[in-house]
Amino acid sequence: MHLRTPSRALGYDIHMGIAVTERAKQLFLDAFDEAAEVMGSAPGRVELLGNHTDYNGGYVLTAAVDIRTAVVVRKTAGGMTRIVTELPGHQAANIDLAMGPAHLTDSNRWCGYIAGVLDHFSPPGSTWDVAVASDVPDGSGISSSAAVLVATASAVLTALDLSLTTMEIAVACRAVENGRWVGAPVGLLDQFSSACGEHGMALFLDCNTFEWKRVPLSAERLGILIVNTNVKHALADGGGYTTRRKECEAAALKLSDGRTALLRGVTEAEFNDGISDVEQPSQNRARHVWNENNRVLVGTECLINADVLGFGAMLNASHASCRGLFENTCPEIDKVQQILERTSGVFGAKLSGGGWGGSVVALVDPAMLDAIIANVVGEYGDGLTILSTYAASGAQGVKV
Ligand code: GLA
C-alpha cells in the first residue's frame, strides 16, 4: 500500500515518490545526453457529469485531478524525431514526422499522440527530442491520452514561443486525437479538462458553443475518490465508442427529420413527440444523452448552491442510466459503483469516461475517507487501485 499527500494513492506505483517532472527531465538527460529546453505538464481528469454528451454537442461537468503527465522536449537540427518514455510496454521510437503515422508499429503506436501534436504545431521539416513520464495510468478512465496530448502541446508551444488560449490548446489536441495520427472519434471533454483545469474548481462546458465556466469544488467539503477497476478500455480501436456515436447520430437524424446529427440540435418538442418511434438501441442511447444533459445542468446548480446530496443524487442517476440505457458499464464497474453508493460518507458515484472498464468516480465526505476506502476494499476484494484527490490545475508549459 502506498500513500501520499495531498493526494493519496492506494495500490499505485508512484515511482518511489519522485515527481513526474523530475523523472521526465532525468529520462531526457539519460537518453539524449543533454538537458531539455522546455517542459509541458498536464493532468488527468474525472468526468463528474455528462457521460457521452460531448460529441452530441451537449453539456459536461468535469475536473482536472492531481495526477499528471510530463513531457520535456528540445527542438533539434534535423534527422529523426526521437521519443522515449518510462512507461512500461511503450517502446521508444524514431519517427519521420513527414512520413505520417503509417510506419508506426503496434509497440510504438502510442507515439502517435505525441507525433500528431508535434506535426500539428511545428513547421514542416521540424525535428524534436522528446521524453515522457506519467503518473496517469493508461486505460483507466482518467484520460491518460488527453494528458499526454495536452502536455506535449504545452511543451511545444513554449518551445516555439507561441501563445494560445487554453481552449485553443484543447480544440487543437482534440483535432489531433480525431485525426490521422490517432484516429479516436472522441469529443472535447478530456482535452478541455486537462488544458483548462483549475485548482479547487470543477468546469462546466457547453460543447456546442465552447462556452465554459468554473464552479467551486472545495476539497475541504468534497473529496474526489477515483476507484480504478483495472479493467482496460481503449477508444482508438473504435469498438463500443464508435458504435454509440453512430447510434446517437441515427437518433438525432430521425428525431429532427434529417436536420441535425447532434442530439443537442433536437428540440424538446421533437424529442418528446418522436423518441418512442426511434428504433432500439438508438432510442435508449438518445434517452441517456438527453437526460444526462439535464443532469449536468441540475448537478451544476446543486454544486453552486452547496447541495452535495442533490449533486450526489445526479451522479448515482447518471450511473444507473449508463448501466440501463447506454450500456457502457461492465460488471466490475457496476460492483464498485454499487458498493460506493451504499457506503456512508459517499454522496454519489458513477462511471468516469468512455466506459466498458476504467474507473468509478465518487464525491465523498473528506472526513470519512479512510472508512470509505476500507469499506470498498473490504467488500470488493483485490484488484482495485484507489486515488483520493482534488480538483487541480490544468496544463503548464515552462522553460527548464
Ligand atoms: C471518453 C472520450 C470523451 C467522452 C467520454 C464519455 O473519455 O474521450 O470525449 O466522450 O469518453 O463522456
GROMACS .gro file of C-alpha atoms and ligand atoms in nm:
model
  412
    1MET     CA    1   0.000   0.000   0.000
    2HIS     CA    2   0.133   0.342  -0.095
    3LEU     CA    3   0.006   0.666   0.048
    4ARG     CA    4   0.100   1.016  -0.050
    5THR     CA    5  -0.020   1.363   0.033
    6PRO     CA    6  -0.205   1.576  -0.052
    7SER     CA    7  -0.344   1.325  -0.300
    8ARG     CA    8  -0.330   0.971  -0.175
    9ALA     CA    9  -0.282   0.665  -0.386
   10LEU     CA   10  -0.360   0.311  -0.284
   11GLY     CA   11  -0.201   0.038  -0.490
   12TYR     CA   12  -0.045   0.277  -0.742
   13ASP     CA   13   0.317   0.250  -0.845
   14ILE     CA   14   0.421   0.602  -0.759
   15HIS     CA   15   0.782   0.562  -0.865
   16MET     CA   16   0.923   0.590  -0.515
   17GLY     CA   17   0.772   0.934  -0.478
   18ILE     CA   18   0.990   1.105  -0.740
   19ALA     CA   19   0.793   1.384  -0.904
   20VAL     CA   20   0.684   1.313  -1.258
   21THR     CA   21   0.851   1.634  -1.381
   22GLU     CA   22   1.188   1.527  -1.235
   23ARG     CA   23   1.156   1.182  -1.386
   24ALA     CA   24   1.088   1.329  -1.731
   25LYS     CA   25   1.394   1.557  -1.711
   26GLN     CA   26   1.618   1.273  -1.597
   27LEU     CA   27   1.488   1.044  -1.868
   28PHE     CA   28   1.565   1.309  -2.130
   29LEU     CA   29   1.918   1.357  -1.998
   30ASP     CA   30   1.983   0.983  -1.990
   31ALA     CA   31   1.850   0.926  -2.342
   32PHE     CA   32   1.991   1.226  -2.526
   33ASP     CA   33   2.295   1.330  -2.317
   34GLU     CA   34   2.178   1.689  -2.298
   35ALA     CA   35   1.935   1.876  -2.078
   36ALA     CA   36   1.588   1.950  -2.218
   37GLU     CA   37   1.482   2.305  -2.306
   38VAL     CA   38   1.117   2.312  -2.211
   39MET     CA   39   0.864   2.105  -2.025
   40GLY     CA   40   0.489   2.071  -2.051
   41SER     CA   41   0.279   1.903  -1.789
   42ALA     CA   42  -0.090   1.825  -1.792
   43PRO     CA   43  -0.333   1.641  -1.564
   44GLY     CA   44  -0.579   1.357  -1.599
   45ARG     CA   45  -0.944   1.431  -1.533
   46VAL     CA   46  -1.264   1.300  -1.382
   47GLU     CA   47  -1.590   1.323  -1.569
   48LEU     CA   48  -1.826   1.443  -1.294
   49LEU     CA   49  -2.142   1.455  -1.507
   50GLY     CA   50  -2.214   1.444  -1.880
   51ASN     CA   51  -2.138   1.092  -1.998
   52HIS     CA   52  -2.114   1.071  -2.379
   53THR     CA   53  -2.273   1.414  -2.409
   54ASP     CA   54  -1.969   1.593  -2.554
   55TYR     CA   55  -1.976   1.463  -2.913
   56ASN     CA   56  -2.354   1.514  -2.906
   57GLY     CA   57  -2.297   1.889  -2.862
   58GLY     CA   58  -2.417   1.869  -2.501
   59TYR     CA   59  -2.302   1.978  -2.156
   60VAL     CA   60  -2.030   1.837  -1.933
   61LEU     CA   61  -1.913   1.898  -1.579
   62THR     CA   62  -1.555   1.791  -1.526
   63ALA     CA   63  -1.242   1.848  -1.319
   64ALA     CA   64  -0.869   1.810  -1.372
   65VAL     CA   65  -0.711   1.599  -1.096
   66ASP     CA   66  -0.377   1.600  -0.921
   67ILE     CA   67  -0.213   1.328  -1.126
   68ARG     CA   68  -0.005   1.439  -1.421
   69THR     CA   69   0.198   1.359  -1.731
   70ALA     CA   70   0.520   1.550  -1.803
   71VAL     CA   71   0.673   1.589  -2.148
   72VAL     CA   72   1.014   1.751  -2.197
   73VAL     CA   73   1.130   1.848  -2.545
   74ARG     CA   74   1.414   2.003  -2.736
   75LYS     CA   75   1.399   2.119  -3.096
   76THR     CA   76   1.677   1.950  -3.291
   77ALA     CA   77   1.856   2.031  -3.613
   78GLY     CA   78   1.733   1.756  -3.842
   79GLY     CA   79   1.732   1.378  -3.862
   80MET     CA   80   1.452   1.190  -3.690
   81THR     CA   81   1.219   1.290  -3.410
   82ARG     CA   82   1.317   1.071  -3.115
   83ILE     CA   83   1.066   0.982  -2.845
   84VAL     CA   84   1.145   0.796  -2.522
   85THR     CA   85   0.935   0.709  -2.220
   86GLU     CA   86   0.949   0.533  -1.886
   87LEU     CA   87   0.606   0.381  -1.944
   88PRO     CA   88   0.617   0.002  -1.942
   89GLY     CA   89   0.514  -0.160  -2.269
   90HIS     CA   90   0.558   0.165  -2.460
   91GLN     CA   91   0.853   0.130  -2.697
   92ALA     CA   92   1.075   0.429  -2.783
   93ALA     CA   93   1.056   0.543  -3.144
   94ASN     CA   94   1.245   0.737  -3.407
   95ILE     CA   95   0.988   0.899  -3.631
   96ASP     CA   96   0.999   1.100  -3.951
   97LEU     CA   97   0.704   1.334  -3.899
   98ALA     CA   98   0.678   1.394  -4.274
   99MET     CA   99   0.601   1.025  -4.332
  100GLY     CA  100   0.285   1.032  -4.123
  101PRO     CA  101   0.155   0.754  -3.898
  102ALA     CA  102   0.171   0.468  -4.148
  103HIS     CA  103   0.507   0.344  -4.026
  104LEU     CA  104   0.412   0.333  -3.657
  105THR     CA  105   0.407  -0.024  -3.526
  106ASP     CA  106   0.186  -0.182  -3.260
  107SER     CA  107   0.451  -0.132  -2.993
  108ASN     CA  108   0.513   0.237  -3.062
  109ARG     CA  109   0.163   0.339  -3.171
  110TRP     CA  110   0.132   0.544  -2.851
  111CYS     CA  111   0.390   0.784  -3.005
  112GLY     CA  112   0.118   0.888  -3.250
  113TYR     CA  113  -0.030   1.114  -2.980
  114ILE     CA  114   0.300   1.297  -2.946
  115ALA     CA  115   0.394   1.296  -3.314
  116GLY     CA  116   0.046   1.421  -3.401
  117VAL     CA  117   0.086   1.722  -3.172
  118LEU     CA  118   0.439   1.795  -3.299
  119ASP     CA  119   0.314   1.767  -3.657
  120HIS     CA  120   0.018   1.996  -3.580
  121PHE     CA  121   0.211   2.282  -3.424
  122SER     CA  122   0.563   2.281  -3.567
  123PRO     CA  123   0.669   2.398  -3.914
  124PRO     CA  124   0.723   2.126  -4.178
  125GLY     CA  125   1.065   1.964  -4.152
  126SER     CA  126   1.091   2.019  -3.775
  127THR     CA  127   1.258   1.752  -3.564
  128TRP     CA  128   1.243   1.703  -3.188
  129ASP     CA  129   1.379   1.502  -2.898
  130VAL     CA  130   1.104   1.412  -2.651
  131ALA     CA  131   1.088   1.234  -2.314
  132VAL     CA  132   0.761   1.138  -2.147
  133ALA     CA  133   0.694   1.043  -1.785
  134SER     CA  134   0.347   0.987  -1.645
  135ASP     CA  135   0.156   0.915  -1.328
  136VAL     CA  136  -0.172   0.885  -1.523
  137PRO     CA  137  -0.239   0.515  -1.579
  138ASP     CA  138  -0.343   0.402  -1.928
  139GLY     CA  139  -0.697   0.291  -1.999
  140SER     CA  140  -0.817   0.378  -1.652
  141GLY     CA  141  -1.091   0.627  -1.740
  142ILE     CA  142  -0.898   0.933  -1.622
  143SER     CA  143  -0.769   1.019  -1.967
  144SER     CA  144  -0.402   0.941  -1.998
  145SER     CA  145  -0.435   1.025  -2.368
  146ALA     CA  146  -0.551   1.383  -2.313
  147ALA     CA  147  -0.279   1.432  -2.052
  148VAL     CA  148  -0.006   1.331  -2.298
  149LEU     CA  149  -0.156   1.534  -2.585
  150VAL     CA  150  -0.200   1.849  -2.380
  151ALA     CA  151   0.137   1.816  -2.204
  152THR     CA  152   0.309   1.779  -2.542
  153ALA     CA  153   0.121   2.079  -2.681
  154SER     CA  154   0.217   2.290  -2.378
  155ALA     CA  155   0.584   2.197  -2.422
  156VAL     CA  156   0.592   2.256  -2.796
  157LEU     CA  157   0.408   2.589  -2.778
  158THR     CA  158   0.653   2.707  -2.512
  159ALA     CA  159   0.949   2.593  -2.724
  160LEU     CA  160   0.811   2.776  -3.028
  161ASP     CA  161   0.716   3.086  -2.825
  162LEU     CA  162   0.356   3.053  -2.941
  163SER     CA  163   0.075   3.166  -2.716
  164LEU     CA  164  -0.268   3.003  -2.741
  165THR     CA  165  -0.563   3.015  -2.502
  166THR     CA  166  -0.625   2.700  -2.301
  167MET     CA  167  -0.941   2.641  -2.504
  168GLU     CA  168  -0.747   2.672  -2.830
  169ILE     CA  169  -0.500   2.414  -2.700
  170ALA     CA  170  -0.788   2.181  -2.610
  171VAL     CA  171  -0.950   2.216  -2.952
  172ALA     CA  172  -0.618   2.153  -3.132
  173CYS     CA  173  -0.547   1.844  -2.919
  174ARG     CA  174  -0.892   1.704  -2.991
  175ALA     CA  175  -0.828   1.756  -3.364
  176VAL     CA  176  -0.504   1.559  -3.327
  177GLU     CA  177  -0.682   1.277  -3.140
  178ASN     CA  178  -0.955   1.263  -3.407
  179GLY     CA  179  -0.701   1.292  -3.690
  180ARG     CA  180  -0.473   1.058  -3.881
  181TRP     CA  181  -0.206   1.009  -3.611
  182VAL     CA  182  -0.451   0.861  -3.357
  183GLY     CA  183  -0.794   0.827  -3.515
  184ALA     CA  184  -1.008   0.813  -3.198
  185PRO     CA  185  -1.353   0.967  -3.259
  186VAL     CA  186  -1.369   1.138  -2.916
  187GLY     CA  187  -1.533   1.463  -2.808
  188LEU     CA  188  -1.375   1.764  -2.634
  189LEU     CA  189  -1.427   1.665  -2.270
  190ASP     CA  190  -1.083   1.522  -2.192
  191GLN     CA  191  -0.858   1.773  -2.368
  192PHE     CA  192  -1.068   2.060  -2.231
  193SER     CA  193  -1.041   1.932  -1.874
  194SER     CA  194  -0.666   1.879  -1.899
  195ALA     CA  195  -0.594   2.215  -2.063
  196CYS     CA  196  -0.836   2.439  -1.870
  197GLY     CA  197  -0.838   2.276  -1.524
  198GLU     CA  198  -0.811   2.496  -1.217
  199HIS     CA  199  -0.727   2.425  -0.857
  200GLY     CA  200  -1.043   2.393  -0.645
  201MET     CA  201  -1.272   2.426  -0.946
  202ALA     CA  202  -1.499   2.199  -1.144
  203LEU     CA  203  -1.550   2.312  -1.505
  204PHE     CA  204  -1.884   2.337  -1.683
  205LEU     CA  205  -1.862   2.324  -2.064
  206ASP     CA  206  -2.120   2.370  -2.336
  207CYS     CA  207  -1.977   2.154  -2.614
  208ASN     CA  208  -2.195   2.327  -2.873
  209THR     CA  209  -2.075   2.683  -2.815
  210PHE     CA  210  -1.747   2.607  -2.629
  211GLU     CA  211  -1.859   2.848  -2.355
  212TRP     CA  212  -1.737   2.736  -2.017
  213LYS     CA  213  -1.729   2.846  -1.655
  214ARG     CA  214  -1.567   2.749  -1.329
  215VAL     CA  215  -1.775   2.604  -1.045
  216PRO     CA  216  -1.618   2.590  -0.697
  217LEU     CA  217  -1.538   2.236  -0.581
  218SER     CA  218  -1.367   2.281  -0.250
  219ALA     CA  219  -1.152   1.990  -0.131
  220GLU     CA  220  -1.246   2.067   0.230
  221ARG     CA  221  -1.613   1.996   0.160
  222LEU     CA  222  -1.599   1.740  -0.121
  223GLY     CA  223  -1.327   1.487  -0.180
  224ILE     CA  224  -1.283   1.316  -0.516
  225LEU     CA  225  -1.225   0.942  -0.496
  226ILE     CA  226  -1.119   0.756  -0.810
  227VAL     CA  227  -1.158   0.379  -0.789
  228ASN     CA  228  -0.988   0.209  -1.083
  229THR     CA  229  -1.114  -0.142  -1.160
  230ASN     CA  230  -0.806  -0.202  -1.379
  231VAL     CA  231  -1.035  -0.337  -1.648
  232LYS     CA  232  -0.878  -0.180  -1.957
  233HIS     CA  233  -1.067   0.005  -2.222
  234ALA     CA  234  -0.939   0.164  -2.543
  235LEU     CA  235  -1.112   0.424  -2.757
  236ALA     CA  236  -0.874   0.443  -3.052
  237ASP     CA  237  -0.979   0.096  -3.167
  238GLY     CA  238  -1.335   0.211  -3.218
  239GLY     CA  239  -1.546  -0.067  -3.069
  240GLY     CA  240  -1.834   0.034  -2.846
  241TYR     CA  241  -1.748   0.403  -2.851
  242THR     CA  242  -1.780   0.436  -3.228
  243THR     CA  243  -2.099   0.231  -3.225
  244ARG     CA  244  -2.250   0.456  -2.957
  245ARG     CA  245  -2.165   0.766  -3.158
  246LYS     CA  246  -2.341   0.621  -3.462
  247GLU     CA  247  -2.646   0.520  -3.257
  248CYS     CA  248  -2.675   0.873  -3.114
  249GLU     CA  249  -2.639   1.030  -3.459
  250ALA     CA  250  -2.904   0.799  -3.603
  251ALA     CA  251  -3.143   0.901  -3.324
  252ALA     CA  252  -3.077   1.274  -3.377
  253LEU     CA  253  -3.133   1.245  -3.752
  254LYS     CA  254  -3.457   1.053  -3.701
  255LEU     CA  255  -3.589   1.292  -3.434
  256SER     CA  256  -3.504   1.605  -3.636
  257ASP     CA  257  -3.619   1.458  -3.966
  258GLY     CA  258  -3.266   1.477  -4.105
  259ARG     CA  259  -3.190   1.833  -3.990
  260THR     CA  260  -2.911   1.754  -3.741
  261ALA     CA  261  -2.689   1.464  -3.639
  262LEU     CA  262  -2.635   1.626  -3.297
  263LEU     CA  263  -2.882   1.534  -3.022
  264ARG     CA  264  -2.827   1.885  -2.885
  265GLY     CA  265  -2.980   2.026  -3.203
  266VAL     CA  266  -3.306   1.836  -3.149
  267THR     CA  267  -3.587   2.048  -2.999
  268GLU     CA  268  -3.773   1.943  -2.686
  269ALA     CA  269  -4.094   1.903  -2.885
  270GLU     CA  270  -3.919   1.687  -3.145
  271PHE     CA  271  -3.770   1.471  -2.871
  272ASN     CA  272  -4.095   1.423  -2.681
  273ASP     CA  273  -4.301   1.359  -2.995
  274GLY     CA  274  -4.059   1.125  -3.165
  275ILE     CA  275  -3.850   0.937  -2.911
  276SER     CA  276  -4.084   0.638  -2.875
  277ASP     CA  277  -4.062   0.580  -3.251
  278VAL     CA  278  -3.682   0.570  -3.263
  279GLU     CA  279  -3.568   0.213  -3.309
  280GLN     CA  280  -3.363   0.037  -3.040
  281PRO     CA  281  -3.092   0.060  -2.924
  282SER     CA  282  -3.069   0.418  -3.061
  283GLN     CA  283  -3.376   0.513  -2.858
  284ASN     CA  284  -3.215   0.419  -2.529
  285ARG     CA  285  -2.885   0.585  -2.621
  286ALA     CA  286  -3.069   0.908  -2.702
  287ARG     CA  287  -3.270   0.898  -2.380
  288HIS     CA  288  -2.946   0.861  -2.184
  289VAL     CA  289  -2.781   1.159  -2.352
  290TRP     CA  290  -3.094   1.374  -2.328
  291ASN     CA  291  -3.138   1.310  -1.955
  292GLU     CA  292  -2.766   1.335  -1.894
  293ASN     CA  293  -2.762   1.689  -2.033
  294ASN     CA  294  -3.034   1.781  -1.782
  295ARG     CA  295  -2.839   1.616  -1.502
  296VAL     CA  296  -2.537   1.831  -1.585
  297LEU     CA  297  -2.750   2.146  -1.557
  298VAL     CA  298  -2.921   2.037  -1.234
  299GLY     CA  299  -2.599   1.900  -1.082
  300THR     CA  300  -2.408   2.219  -1.159
  301GLU     CA  301  -2.677   2.424  -0.981
  302CYS     CA  302  -2.656   2.185  -0.683
  303LEU     CA  303  -2.281   2.237  -0.665
  304ILE     CA  304  -2.317   2.615  -0.687
  305ASN     CA  305  -2.572   2.602  -0.403
  306ALA     CA  306  -2.356   2.367  -0.192
  307ASP     CA  307  -2.626   2.097  -0.215
  308VAL     CA  308  -2.392   1.798  -0.200
  309LEU     CA  309  -2.671   1.545  -0.156
  310GLY     CA  310  -2.853   1.677  -0.462
  311PHE     CA  311  -2.529   1.668  -0.657
  312GLY     CA  312  -2.456   1.312  -0.545
  313ALA     CA  313  -2.804   1.201  -0.649
  314MET     CA  314  -2.727   1.322  -1.003
  315LEU     CA  315  -2.410   1.109  -1.010
  316ASN     CA  316  -2.597   0.798  -0.898
  317ALA     CA  317  -2.871   0.861  -1.156
  318SER     CA  318  -2.609   0.912  -1.426
  319HIS     CA  319  -2.457   0.574  -1.349
  320ALA     CA  320  -2.795   0.398  -1.348
  321SER     CA  321  -2.853   0.544  -1.694
  322CYS     CA  322  -2.512   0.426  -1.818
  323ARG     CA  323  -2.591   0.078  -1.694
  324GLY     CA  324  -2.951   0.056  -1.814
  325LEU     CA  325  -2.975   0.277  -2.123
  326PHE     CA  326  -2.628   0.344  -2.262
  327GLU     CA  327  -2.490   0.000  -2.169
  328ASN     CA  328  -2.131   0.119  -2.138
  329THR     CA  329  -2.054  -0.026  -1.795
  330CYS     CA  330  -1.916  -0.371  -1.708
  331PRO     CA  331  -1.966  -0.600  -1.405
  332GLU     CA  332  -1.657  -0.473  -1.221
  333ILE     CA  333  -1.755  -0.108  -1.268
  334ASP     CA  334  -2.113  -0.176  -1.157
  335LYS     CA  335  -1.995  -0.364  -0.849
  336VAL     CA  336  -1.767  -0.078  -0.738
  337GLN     CA  337  -2.039   0.180  -0.803
  338GLN     CA  338  -2.298  -0.017  -0.606
  339ILE     CA  339  -2.063  -0.058  -0.310
  340LEU     CA  340  -1.983   0.314  -0.314
  341GLU     CA  341  -2.346   0.419  -0.349
  342ARG     CA  342  -2.439   0.243  -0.026
  343THR     CA  343  -2.127   0.341   0.169
  344SER     CA  344  -2.183   0.608   0.428
  345GLY     CA  345  -1.990   0.928   0.358
  346VAL     CA  346  -2.026   0.884  -0.020
  347PHE     CA  347  -2.256   1.147  -0.177
  348GLY     CA  348  -2.267   0.983  -0.519
  349ALA     CA  349  -2.067   0.767  -0.759
  350LYS     CA  350  -2.059   0.700  -1.131
  351LEU     CA  351  -1.856   0.566  -1.419
  352SER     CA  352  -1.598   0.821  -1.536
  353GLY     CA  353  -1.528   0.844  -1.909
  354GLY     CA  354  -1.596   0.626  -2.211
  355GLY     CA  355  -1.687   0.308  -2.025
  356TRP     CA  356  -1.655  -0.071  -2.052
  357GLY     CA  357  -1.385  -0.057  -1.783
  358GLY     CA  358  -1.170   0.207  -1.620
  359SER     CA  359  -1.271   0.397  -1.308
  360VAL     CA  360  -1.563   0.495  -1.093
  361VAL     CA  361  -1.553   0.850  -0.955
  362ALA     CA  362  -1.715   0.925  -0.620
  363LEU     CA  363  -1.772   1.252  -0.439
  364VAL     CA  364  -1.712   1.190  -0.071
  365ASP     CA  365  -1.705   1.349   0.273
  366PRO     CA  366  -1.329   1.406   0.324
  367ALA     CA  367  -1.362   1.337   0.697
  368MET     CA  368  -1.480   0.980   0.623
  369LEU     CA  369  -1.224   0.892   0.359
  370ASP     CA  370  -1.041   0.617   0.549
  371ALA     CA  371  -1.361   0.436   0.640
  372ILE     CA  372  -1.490   0.466   0.282
  373ILE     CA  373  -1.173   0.320   0.132
  374ALA     CA  374  -1.166   0.038   0.388
  375ASN     CA  375  -1.526  -0.048   0.307
  376VAL     CA  376  -1.474  -0.054  -0.070
  377VAL     CA  377  -1.162  -0.268  -0.048
  378GLY     CA  378  -1.326  -0.497   0.208
  379GLU     CA  379  -1.640  -0.554   0.001
  380TYR     CA  380  -1.481  -0.568  -0.346
  381GLY     CA  381  -1.168  -0.766  -0.270
  382ASP     CA  382  -0.838  -0.745  -0.459
  383GLY     CA  383  -0.767  -0.574  -0.787
  384LEU     CA  384  -0.853  -0.208  -0.729
  385THR     CA  385  -0.628   0.094  -0.731
  386ILE     CA  386  -0.766   0.393  -0.549
  387LEU     CA  387  -0.671   0.758  -0.569
  388SER     CA  388  -0.806   1.021  -0.337
  389THR     CA  389  -0.757   1.359  -0.496
  390TYR     CA  390  -0.900   1.707  -0.560
  391ALA     CA  391  -0.971   1.948  -0.845
  392ALA     CA  392  -0.626   2.052  -0.964
  393SER     CA  393  -0.468   2.297  -1.204
  394GLY     CA  394  -0.452   2.234  -1.578
  395ALA     CA  395  -0.167   2.234  -1.826
  396GLN     CA  396   0.152   2.431  -1.788
  397GLY     CA  397   0.448   2.493  -2.016
  398VAL     CA  398   0.780   2.616  -1.872
  399LYS     CA  399   1.139   2.663  -1.982
  400VAL     CA  400   1.365   2.436  -1.777
  401GLA     C1  401  -1.406   0.947  -2.343
  401GLA     C2  402  -1.392   1.045  -2.457
  401GLA     C3  403  -1.466   1.175  -2.427
  401GLA     C4  404  -1.610   1.149  -2.383
  401GLA     C5  405  -1.614   1.041  -2.275
  401GLA     C6  406  -1.753   0.998  -2.241
  401GLA     O1  407  -1.341   0.993  -2.230
  401GLA     O2  408  -1.255   1.074  -2.480
  401GLA     O3  409  -1.461   1.261  -2.538
  401GLA     O4  410  -1.689   1.116  -2.492
  401GLA     O5  411  -1.543   0.925  -2.315
  401GLA     O6  412  -1.823   1.104  -2.185
   0.00000   0.00000   0.00000
